[in-house]
CSV table of C-alpha atoms in Angstrom, one decimal:
chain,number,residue,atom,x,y,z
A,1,UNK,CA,0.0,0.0,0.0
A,2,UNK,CA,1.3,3.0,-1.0
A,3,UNK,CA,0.3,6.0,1.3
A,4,UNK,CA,2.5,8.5,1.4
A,5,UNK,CA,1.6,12.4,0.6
A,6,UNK,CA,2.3,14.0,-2.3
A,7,UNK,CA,4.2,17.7,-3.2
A,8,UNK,CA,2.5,20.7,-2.2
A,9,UNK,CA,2.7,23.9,-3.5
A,10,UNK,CA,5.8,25.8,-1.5
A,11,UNK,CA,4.0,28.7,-0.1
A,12,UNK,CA,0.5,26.9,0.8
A,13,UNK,CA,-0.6,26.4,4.4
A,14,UNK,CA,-2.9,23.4,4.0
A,15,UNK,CA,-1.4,20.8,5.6
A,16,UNK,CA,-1.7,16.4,3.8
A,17,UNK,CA,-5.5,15.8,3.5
A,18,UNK,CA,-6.5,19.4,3.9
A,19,UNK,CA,-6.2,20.3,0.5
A,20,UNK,CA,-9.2,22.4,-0.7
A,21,UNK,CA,-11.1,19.9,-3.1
A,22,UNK,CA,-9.4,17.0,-2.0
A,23,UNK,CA,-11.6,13.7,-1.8
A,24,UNK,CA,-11.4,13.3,2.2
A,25,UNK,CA,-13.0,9.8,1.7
A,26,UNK,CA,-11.1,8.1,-1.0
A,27,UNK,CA,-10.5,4.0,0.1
A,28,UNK,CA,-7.1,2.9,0.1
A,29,UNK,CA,-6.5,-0.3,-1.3
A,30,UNK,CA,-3.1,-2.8,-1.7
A,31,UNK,CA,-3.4,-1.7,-5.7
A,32,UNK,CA,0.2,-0.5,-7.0
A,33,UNK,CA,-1.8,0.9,-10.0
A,34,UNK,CA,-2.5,4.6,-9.9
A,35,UNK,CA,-5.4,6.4,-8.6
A,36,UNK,CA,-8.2,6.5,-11.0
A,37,UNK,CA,-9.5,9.7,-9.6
A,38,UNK,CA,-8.8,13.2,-11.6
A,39,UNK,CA,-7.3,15.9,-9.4
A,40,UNK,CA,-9.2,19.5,-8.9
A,41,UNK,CA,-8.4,21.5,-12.0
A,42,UNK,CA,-4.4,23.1,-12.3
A,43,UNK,CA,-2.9,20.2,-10.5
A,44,UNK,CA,-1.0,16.8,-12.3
A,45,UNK,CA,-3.4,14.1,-13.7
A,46,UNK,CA,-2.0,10.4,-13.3
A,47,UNK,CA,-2.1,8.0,-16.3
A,48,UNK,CA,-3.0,4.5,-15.6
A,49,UNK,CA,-0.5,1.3,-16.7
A,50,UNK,CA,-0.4,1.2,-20.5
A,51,UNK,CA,-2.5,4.4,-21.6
A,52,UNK,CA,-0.1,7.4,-23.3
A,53,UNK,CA,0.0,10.4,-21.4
A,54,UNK,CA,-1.2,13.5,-22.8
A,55,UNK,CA,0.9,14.9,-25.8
A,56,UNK,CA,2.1,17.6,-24.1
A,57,UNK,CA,3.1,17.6,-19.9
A,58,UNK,CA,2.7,21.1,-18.4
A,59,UNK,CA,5.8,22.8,-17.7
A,60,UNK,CA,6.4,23.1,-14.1
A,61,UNK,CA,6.4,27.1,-12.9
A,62,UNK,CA,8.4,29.0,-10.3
A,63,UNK,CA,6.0,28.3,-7.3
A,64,UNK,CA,5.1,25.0,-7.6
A,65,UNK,CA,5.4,22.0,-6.1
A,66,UNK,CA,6.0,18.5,-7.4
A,67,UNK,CA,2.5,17.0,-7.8
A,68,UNK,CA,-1.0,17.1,-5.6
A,69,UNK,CA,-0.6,17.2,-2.0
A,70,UNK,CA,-2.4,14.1,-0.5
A,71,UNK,CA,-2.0,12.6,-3.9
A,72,UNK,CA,-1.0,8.6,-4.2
A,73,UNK,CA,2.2,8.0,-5.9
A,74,UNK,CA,3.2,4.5,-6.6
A,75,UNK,CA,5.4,2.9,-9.2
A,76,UNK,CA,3.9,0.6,-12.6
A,77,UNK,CA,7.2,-1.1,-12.9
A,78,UNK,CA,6.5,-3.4,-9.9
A,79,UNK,CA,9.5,-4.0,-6.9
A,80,UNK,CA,11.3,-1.8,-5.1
A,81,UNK,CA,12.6,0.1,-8.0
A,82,UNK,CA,10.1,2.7,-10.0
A,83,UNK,CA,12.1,3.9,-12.4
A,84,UNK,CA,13.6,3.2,-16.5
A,85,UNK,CA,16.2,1.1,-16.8
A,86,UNK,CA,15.7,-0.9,-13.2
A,87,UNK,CA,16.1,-4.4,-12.3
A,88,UNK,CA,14.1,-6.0,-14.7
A,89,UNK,CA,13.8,-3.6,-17.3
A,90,UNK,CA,16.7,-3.6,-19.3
A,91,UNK,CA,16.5,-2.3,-22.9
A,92,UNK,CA,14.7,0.8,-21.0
A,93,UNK,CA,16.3,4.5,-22.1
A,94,UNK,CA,18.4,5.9,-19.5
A,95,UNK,CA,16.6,7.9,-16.4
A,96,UNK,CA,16.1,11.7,-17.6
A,97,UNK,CA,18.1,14.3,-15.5
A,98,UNK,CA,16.0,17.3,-15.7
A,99,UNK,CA,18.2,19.1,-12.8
A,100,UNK,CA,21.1,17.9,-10.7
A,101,UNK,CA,20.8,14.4,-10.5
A,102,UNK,CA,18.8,11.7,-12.5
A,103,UNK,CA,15.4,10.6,-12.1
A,104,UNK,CA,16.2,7.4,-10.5
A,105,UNK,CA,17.9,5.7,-7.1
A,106,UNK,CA,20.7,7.1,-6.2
A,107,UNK,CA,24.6,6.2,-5.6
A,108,UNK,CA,26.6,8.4,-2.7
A,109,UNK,CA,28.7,10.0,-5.4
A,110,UNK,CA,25.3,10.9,-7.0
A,111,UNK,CA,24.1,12.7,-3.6
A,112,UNK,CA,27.0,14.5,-3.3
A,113,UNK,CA,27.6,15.2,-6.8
A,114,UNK,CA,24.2,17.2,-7.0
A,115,UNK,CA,24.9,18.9,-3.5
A,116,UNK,CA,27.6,20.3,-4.9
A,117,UNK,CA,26.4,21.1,-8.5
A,118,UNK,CA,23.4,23.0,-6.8
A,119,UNK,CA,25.7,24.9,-5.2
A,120,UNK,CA,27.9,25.5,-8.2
A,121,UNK,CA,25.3,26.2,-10.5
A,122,UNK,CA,22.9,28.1,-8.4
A,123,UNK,CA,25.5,30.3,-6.5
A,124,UNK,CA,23.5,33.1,-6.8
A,125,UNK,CA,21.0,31.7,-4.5
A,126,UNK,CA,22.6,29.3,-2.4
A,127,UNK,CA,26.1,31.6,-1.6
A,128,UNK,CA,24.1,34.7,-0.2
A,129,UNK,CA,21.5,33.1,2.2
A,130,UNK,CA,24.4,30.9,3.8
A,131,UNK,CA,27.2,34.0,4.2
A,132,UNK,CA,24.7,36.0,5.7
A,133,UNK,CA,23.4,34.1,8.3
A,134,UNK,CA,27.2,32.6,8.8
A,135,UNK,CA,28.5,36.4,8.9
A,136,UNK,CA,26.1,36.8,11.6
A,137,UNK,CA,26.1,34.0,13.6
A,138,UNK,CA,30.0,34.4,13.9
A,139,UNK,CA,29.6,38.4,14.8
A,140,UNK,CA,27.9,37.1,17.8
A,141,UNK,CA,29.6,34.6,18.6
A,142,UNK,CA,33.0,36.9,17.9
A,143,UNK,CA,31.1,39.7,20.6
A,144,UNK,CA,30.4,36.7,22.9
A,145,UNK,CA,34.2,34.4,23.0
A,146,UNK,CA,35.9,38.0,23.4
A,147,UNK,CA,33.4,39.6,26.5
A,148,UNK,CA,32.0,36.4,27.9
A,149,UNK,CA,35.4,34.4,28.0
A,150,UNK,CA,37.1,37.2,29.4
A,151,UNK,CA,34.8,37.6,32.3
A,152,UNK,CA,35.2,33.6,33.0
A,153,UNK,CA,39.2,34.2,33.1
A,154,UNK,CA,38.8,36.9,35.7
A,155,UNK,CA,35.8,35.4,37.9
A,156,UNK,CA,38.1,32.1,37.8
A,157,UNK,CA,41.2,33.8,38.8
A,158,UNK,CA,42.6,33.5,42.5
A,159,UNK,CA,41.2,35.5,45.2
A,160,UNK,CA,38.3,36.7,43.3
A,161,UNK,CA,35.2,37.4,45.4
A,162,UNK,CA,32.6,34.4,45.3
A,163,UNK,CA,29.5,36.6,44.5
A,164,UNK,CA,31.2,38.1,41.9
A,165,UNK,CA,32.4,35.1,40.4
A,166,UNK,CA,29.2,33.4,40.2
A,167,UNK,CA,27.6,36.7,38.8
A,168,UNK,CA,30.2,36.7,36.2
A,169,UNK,CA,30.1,33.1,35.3
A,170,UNK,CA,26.2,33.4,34.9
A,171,UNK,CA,26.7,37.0,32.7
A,172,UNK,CA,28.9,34.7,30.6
A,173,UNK,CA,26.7,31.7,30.1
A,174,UNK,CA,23.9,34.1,29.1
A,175,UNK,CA,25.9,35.6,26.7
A,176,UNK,CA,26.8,32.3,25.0
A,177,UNK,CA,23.1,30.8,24.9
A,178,UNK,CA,22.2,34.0,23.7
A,179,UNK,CA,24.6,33.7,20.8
A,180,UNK,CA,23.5,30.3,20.5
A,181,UNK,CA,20.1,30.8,20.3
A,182,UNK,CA,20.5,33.1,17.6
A,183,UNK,CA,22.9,30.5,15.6
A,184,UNK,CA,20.1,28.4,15.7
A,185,UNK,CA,17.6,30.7,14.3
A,186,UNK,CA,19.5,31.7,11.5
A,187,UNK,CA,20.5,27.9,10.5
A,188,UNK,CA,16.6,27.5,10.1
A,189,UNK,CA,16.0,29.9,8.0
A,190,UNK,CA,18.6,29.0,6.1
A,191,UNK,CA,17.7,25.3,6.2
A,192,UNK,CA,14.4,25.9,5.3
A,193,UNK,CA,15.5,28.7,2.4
A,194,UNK,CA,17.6,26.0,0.9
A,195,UNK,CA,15.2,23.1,0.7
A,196,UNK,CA,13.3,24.8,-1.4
A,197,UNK,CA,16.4,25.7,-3.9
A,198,UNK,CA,17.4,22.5,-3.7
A,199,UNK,CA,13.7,21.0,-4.7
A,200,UNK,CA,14.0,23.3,-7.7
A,201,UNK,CA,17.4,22.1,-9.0
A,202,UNK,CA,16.1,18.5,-8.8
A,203,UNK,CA,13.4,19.5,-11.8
A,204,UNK,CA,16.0,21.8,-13.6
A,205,UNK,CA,14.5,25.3,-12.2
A,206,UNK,CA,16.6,27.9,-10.8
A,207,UNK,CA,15.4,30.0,-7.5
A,208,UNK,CA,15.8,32.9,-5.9
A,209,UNK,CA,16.3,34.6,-2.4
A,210,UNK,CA,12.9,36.0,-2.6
A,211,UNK,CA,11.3,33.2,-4.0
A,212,UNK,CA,12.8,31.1,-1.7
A,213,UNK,CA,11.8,32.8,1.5
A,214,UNK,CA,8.3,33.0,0.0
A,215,UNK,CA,8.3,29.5,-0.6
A,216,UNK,CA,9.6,28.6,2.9
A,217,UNK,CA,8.1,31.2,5.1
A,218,UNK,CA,5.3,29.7,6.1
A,219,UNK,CA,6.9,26.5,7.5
A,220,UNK,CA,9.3,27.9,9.4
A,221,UNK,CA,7.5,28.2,12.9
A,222,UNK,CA,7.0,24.3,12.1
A,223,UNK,CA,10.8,24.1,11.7
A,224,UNK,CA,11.2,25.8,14.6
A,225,UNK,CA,9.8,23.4,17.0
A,226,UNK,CA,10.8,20.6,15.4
A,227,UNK,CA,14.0,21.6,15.9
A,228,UNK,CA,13.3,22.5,19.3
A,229,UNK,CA,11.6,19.4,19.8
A,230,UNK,CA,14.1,17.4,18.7
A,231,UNK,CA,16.8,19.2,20.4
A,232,UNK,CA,15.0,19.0,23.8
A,233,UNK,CA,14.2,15.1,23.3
A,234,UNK,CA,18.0,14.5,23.0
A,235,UNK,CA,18.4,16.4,26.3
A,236,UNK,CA,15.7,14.7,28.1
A,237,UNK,CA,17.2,11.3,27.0
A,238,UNK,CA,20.4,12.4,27.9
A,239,UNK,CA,19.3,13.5,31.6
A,240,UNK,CA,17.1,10.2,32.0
A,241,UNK,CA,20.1,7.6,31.8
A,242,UNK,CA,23.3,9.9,33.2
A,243,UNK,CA,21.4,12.0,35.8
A,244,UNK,CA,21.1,9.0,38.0
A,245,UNK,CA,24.4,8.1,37.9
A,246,UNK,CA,25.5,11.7,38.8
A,247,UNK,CA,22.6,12.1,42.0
A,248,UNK,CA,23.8,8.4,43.6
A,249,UNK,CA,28.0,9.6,42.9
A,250,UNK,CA,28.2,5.7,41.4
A,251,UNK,CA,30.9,6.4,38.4
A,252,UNK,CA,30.0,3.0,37.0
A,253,UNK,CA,26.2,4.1,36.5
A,254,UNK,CA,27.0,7.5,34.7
A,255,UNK,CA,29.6,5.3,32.4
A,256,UNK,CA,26.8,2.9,31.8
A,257,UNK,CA,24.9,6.2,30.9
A,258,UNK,CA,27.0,7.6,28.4
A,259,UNK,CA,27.2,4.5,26.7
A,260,UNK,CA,24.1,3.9,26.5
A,261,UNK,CA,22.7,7.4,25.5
A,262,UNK,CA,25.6,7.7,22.6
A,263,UNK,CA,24.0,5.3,20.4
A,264,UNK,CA,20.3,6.0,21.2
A,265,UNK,CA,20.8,9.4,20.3
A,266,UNK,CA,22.2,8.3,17.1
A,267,UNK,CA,19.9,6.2,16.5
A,268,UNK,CA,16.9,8.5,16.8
A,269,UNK,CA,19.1,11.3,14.8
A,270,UNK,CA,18.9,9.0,11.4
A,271,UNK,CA,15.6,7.9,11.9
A,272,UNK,CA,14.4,11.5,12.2
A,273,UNK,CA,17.2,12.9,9.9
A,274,UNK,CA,14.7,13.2,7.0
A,275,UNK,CA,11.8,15.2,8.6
A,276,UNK,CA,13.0,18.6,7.9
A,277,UNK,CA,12.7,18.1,3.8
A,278,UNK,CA,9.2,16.4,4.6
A,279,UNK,CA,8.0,19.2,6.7
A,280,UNK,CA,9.0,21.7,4.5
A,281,UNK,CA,8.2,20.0,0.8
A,282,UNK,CA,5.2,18.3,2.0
A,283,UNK,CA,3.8,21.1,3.9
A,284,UNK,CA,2.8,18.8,7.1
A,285,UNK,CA,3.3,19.1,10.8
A,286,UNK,CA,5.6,18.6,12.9
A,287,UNK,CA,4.7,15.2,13.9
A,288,UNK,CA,3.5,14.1,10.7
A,289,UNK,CA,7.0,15.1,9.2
A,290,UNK,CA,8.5,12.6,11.8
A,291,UNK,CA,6.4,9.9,11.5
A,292,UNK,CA,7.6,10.2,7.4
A,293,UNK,CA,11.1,10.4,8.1
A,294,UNK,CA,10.9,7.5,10.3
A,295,UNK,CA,9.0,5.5,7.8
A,296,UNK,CA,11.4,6.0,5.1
A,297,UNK,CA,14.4,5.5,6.7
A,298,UNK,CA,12.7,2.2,7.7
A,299,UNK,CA,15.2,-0.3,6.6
A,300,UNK,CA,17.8,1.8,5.5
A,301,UNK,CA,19.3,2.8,8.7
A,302,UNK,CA,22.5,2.2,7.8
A,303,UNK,CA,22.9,3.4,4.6
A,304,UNK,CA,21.6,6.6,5.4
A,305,UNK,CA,24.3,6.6,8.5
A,306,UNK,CA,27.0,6.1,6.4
A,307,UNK,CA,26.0,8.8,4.3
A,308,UNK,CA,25.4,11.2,6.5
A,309,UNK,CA,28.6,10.7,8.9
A,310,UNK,CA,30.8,10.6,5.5
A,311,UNK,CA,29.0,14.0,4.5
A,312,UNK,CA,29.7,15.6,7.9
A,313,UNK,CA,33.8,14.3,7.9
A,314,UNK,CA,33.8,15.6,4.6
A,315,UNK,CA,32.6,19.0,5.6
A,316,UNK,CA,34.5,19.1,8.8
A,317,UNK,CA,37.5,18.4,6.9
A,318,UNK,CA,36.8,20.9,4.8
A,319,UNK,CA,36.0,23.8,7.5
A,320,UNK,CA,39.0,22.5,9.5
A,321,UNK,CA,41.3,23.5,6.6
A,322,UNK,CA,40.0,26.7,6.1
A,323,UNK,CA,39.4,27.8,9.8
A,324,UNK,CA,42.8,26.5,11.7
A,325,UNK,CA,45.3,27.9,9.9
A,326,UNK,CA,43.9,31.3,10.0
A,327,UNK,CA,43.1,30.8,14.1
A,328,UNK,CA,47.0,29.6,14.7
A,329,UNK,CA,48.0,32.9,12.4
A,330,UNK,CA,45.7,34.9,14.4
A,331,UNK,CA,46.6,33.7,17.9
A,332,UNK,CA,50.6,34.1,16.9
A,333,UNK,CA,50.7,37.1,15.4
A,334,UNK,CA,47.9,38.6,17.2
A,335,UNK,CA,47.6,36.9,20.7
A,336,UNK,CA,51.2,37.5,22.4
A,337,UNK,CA,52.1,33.5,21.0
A,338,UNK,CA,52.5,30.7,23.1
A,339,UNK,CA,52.5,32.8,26.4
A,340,UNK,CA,49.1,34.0,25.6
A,341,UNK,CA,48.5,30.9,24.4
A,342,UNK,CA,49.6,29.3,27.9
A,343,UNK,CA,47.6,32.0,29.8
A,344,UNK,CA,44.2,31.8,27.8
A,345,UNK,CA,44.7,35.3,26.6
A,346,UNK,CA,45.4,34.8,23.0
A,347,UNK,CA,41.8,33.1,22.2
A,348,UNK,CA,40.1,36.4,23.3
A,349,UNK,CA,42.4,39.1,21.7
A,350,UNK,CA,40.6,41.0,18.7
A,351,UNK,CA,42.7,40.0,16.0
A,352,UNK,CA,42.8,36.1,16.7
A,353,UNK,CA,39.1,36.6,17.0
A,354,UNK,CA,38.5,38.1,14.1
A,355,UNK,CA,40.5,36.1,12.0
A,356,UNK,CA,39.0,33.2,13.3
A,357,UNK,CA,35.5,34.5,12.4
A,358,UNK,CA,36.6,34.8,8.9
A,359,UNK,CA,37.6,31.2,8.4
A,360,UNK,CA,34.5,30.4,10.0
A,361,UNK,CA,32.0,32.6,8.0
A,362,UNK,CA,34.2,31.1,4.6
A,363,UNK,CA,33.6,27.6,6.2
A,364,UNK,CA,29.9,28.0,6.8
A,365,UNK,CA,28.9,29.5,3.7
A,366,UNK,CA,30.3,26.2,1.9
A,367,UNK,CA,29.7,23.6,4.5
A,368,UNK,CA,26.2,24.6,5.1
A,369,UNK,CA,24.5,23.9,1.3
A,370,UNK,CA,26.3,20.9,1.4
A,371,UNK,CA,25.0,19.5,4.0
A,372,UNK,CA,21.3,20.8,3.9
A,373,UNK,CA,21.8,19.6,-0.1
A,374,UNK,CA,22.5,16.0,1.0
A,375,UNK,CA,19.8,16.0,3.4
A,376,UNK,CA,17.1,17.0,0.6
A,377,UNK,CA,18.9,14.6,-2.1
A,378,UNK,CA,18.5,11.7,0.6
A,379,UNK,CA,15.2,12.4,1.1
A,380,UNK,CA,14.0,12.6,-2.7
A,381,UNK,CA,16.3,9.8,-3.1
A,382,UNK,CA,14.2,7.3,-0.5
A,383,UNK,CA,10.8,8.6,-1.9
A,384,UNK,CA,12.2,7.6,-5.1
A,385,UNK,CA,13.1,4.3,-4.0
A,386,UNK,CA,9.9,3.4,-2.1
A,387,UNK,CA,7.4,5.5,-4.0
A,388,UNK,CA,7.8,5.5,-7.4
A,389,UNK,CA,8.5,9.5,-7.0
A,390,UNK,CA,10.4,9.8,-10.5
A,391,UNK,CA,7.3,9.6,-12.5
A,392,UNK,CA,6.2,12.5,-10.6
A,393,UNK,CA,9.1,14.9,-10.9
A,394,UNK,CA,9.9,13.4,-14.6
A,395,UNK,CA,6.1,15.1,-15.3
A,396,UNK,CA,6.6,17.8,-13.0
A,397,UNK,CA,9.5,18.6,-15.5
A,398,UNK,CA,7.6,18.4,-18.5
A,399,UNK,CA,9.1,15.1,-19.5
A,400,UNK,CA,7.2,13.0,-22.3
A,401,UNK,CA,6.2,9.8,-22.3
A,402,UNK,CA,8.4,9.1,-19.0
A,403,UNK,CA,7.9,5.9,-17.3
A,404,UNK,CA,5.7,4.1,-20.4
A,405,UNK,CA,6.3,1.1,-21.1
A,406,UNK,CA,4.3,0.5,-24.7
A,407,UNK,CA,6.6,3.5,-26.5
């Protein structure tokens, strides 16, 4: 049974089943075939096995989605696959690649490949969003490490008063939440901003910054709290099997702890890796984007692991290059050498800050696409694999004839 919702239209508000016109009583069967019922007016029709589809597929528009939200996708090729050229169907035409990758399952150098060539080819977009929410995440953070650091070095140095101490220690962990509440803001928006960029390249469209935020504006307080929700699960996880431990002073129960929240963390990270491209393309809730992302990683945990930690070693190898050697430079030239660097004072002197910040900003702005571009391709990839997706964005595209199998 295939029950999965379809594309909506960036920029609508309806959430799956709550699409003006849509049937709210159609049965669901075990039939792979596709629905016989036609869509409201404006929105993709869906042939049935063996008849042509109409001579001429509308073009998709800036604005759209990738077919009827609600809507039933499955695949008429049978088996996991959905797509020309599968097991099975050899003497097929090659998958059409309408955008940045082709319409069919896809390899890890396929994923990253069209990460990369969305970001290459739609610079224009992509390079803005990220370097301004990098350039000011890494102000604050700059205004934070040099006045909240250096009020930790003095309320930890000898013979400082207590009450002062602790008022300075609390002024300093305000300051970095503060900054790191705001970090987190502006990787939403930039999450969500590049999802929808990213869902454009797949069909071959460009994007811009305005129609991107349009697109994505009206998910974001749903982004929000999943974020929030996920971030505060992992916290409440964490708390549940090491906070024990620490209250009875029993080092063997906190190590049993850590061990044992390391993987579950990781484990409920992959499963729910996917829920930000579902909440945002299929305009759900937050809870309905979770229970998709856990149904479509279903079975391909560790795939989807392995793609993911290989994405973020690529990218921290990446930022590492560009970011260290500027932070040694600044902290030598700038932060009295190793006796600063002996006496803490060289991480919080202005020019080691600053050139830190700018590796970091020139780190972010290419780290950031890439990784919210795997995430996307991962997700379009599984739909692919497990819902016969192609067919849609191959008529989405204005493809021909895609998917037939009587010419």
């Amino acid at each position: 049974m295939n029950d999965s919702p379809g594309w909506a239209t960036p920029g609508s508000d309806p959430s799956d089943g709550e699409r003006p016109g849509a049937p709210t009583d159609r049965p669901v069967t075990g039939d792979p075939k596709w629905s016989a019922e036609q869509p409201p007016p404006g929105q993709w029709t869906s042939p049935t096995p063996g008849q042509t589809p109409p001579p001429q597929a509308p073009q998709q528009q800036p604005g759209q989605g990738w077919g009827p939200q609600g809507g039933q996708y499955g695949s008429p090729y049978g088996g996991q696959y959905g797509y020309p050229g599968g097991p099975g169907q050899w003497g097929q035409p090659p998958a059409a690649k309408p955008g940045v990758i082709p319409l069919r399952p896809l390899g890890l150098g396929e994923i990253l490949d069209g990460a990369v060539a969305t970001m290459r080819s739609h610079w224009r977009s992509v390079l803005p969003i990220t370097l301004v929410v990098a350039t000011v995440v890494q102000v604050l953070s700059l205004l934070a490490q040099k006045y909240a650091m250096s009020d930790l070095t003095v309320a930890t140095e000898p013979g400082a008063d207590l009450e002062e101490s602790l008022n300075s220690l609390a002024v300093a962990m305000g300051a970095l939440i503060g900054a790191s509440f705001i970090a987190a803001l502006g990787g939403i928006v930039a999450t969500a901003m590049l999802t929808m960029i990213y869902s454009r390249a797949v069909l071959g469209n460009t994007s811009t910054i305005s129609g991107a935020w349009r697109d994505s504006r009206s998910q974001l307080l749903r982004l929000f709290g999943l974020t929030l929700l996920l971030g505060l699960g992992a916290v409440l996880l964490a708390a549940v099997l090491i906070v024990p431990g620490a209250l009875t002073r029993n080092a063997g129960l906190i190590a049993v702890g850590i061990f044992a929240v390391i993987p579950l963390i990781t484990w409920l990270w992959i499963k729910f890796s996917l829920a930000s491209p579902a909440l945002m393309l299929e305009k759900t809730t937050v809870f309905k984007a979770l229970g998709r992302s856990s149904k479509l990683v279903k079975g391909t945990w560790w795939r989807i692991f392995g793609i993911t930690l290989l994405t973020n070693i690529i990218t921290g190898i990446v930022a590492a290059i560009i970011v260290w050697p500027l932070t040694i430079v600044g902290m030598a030239v700038f932060g009295g050498g190793l006796g600063g660097i002996e006496d803490g004072t060289a991480s919080t002197a202005w020019g080691a800050l600053i050139l830190s910040g700018i590796g970091a900003i020139i780190a972010q702005t290419i780290v950031m696409p890439i990784q919210a571009g795997v995430t996307v391709l991962l997700y379009v990839d599984q739909r692919i694999r497990r819902e016969g997706l192609d067919l849609e964005l191959a008529r989405a595209a204005g493809i021909e004839n895609y998917g037939t199998t009587g010419g």
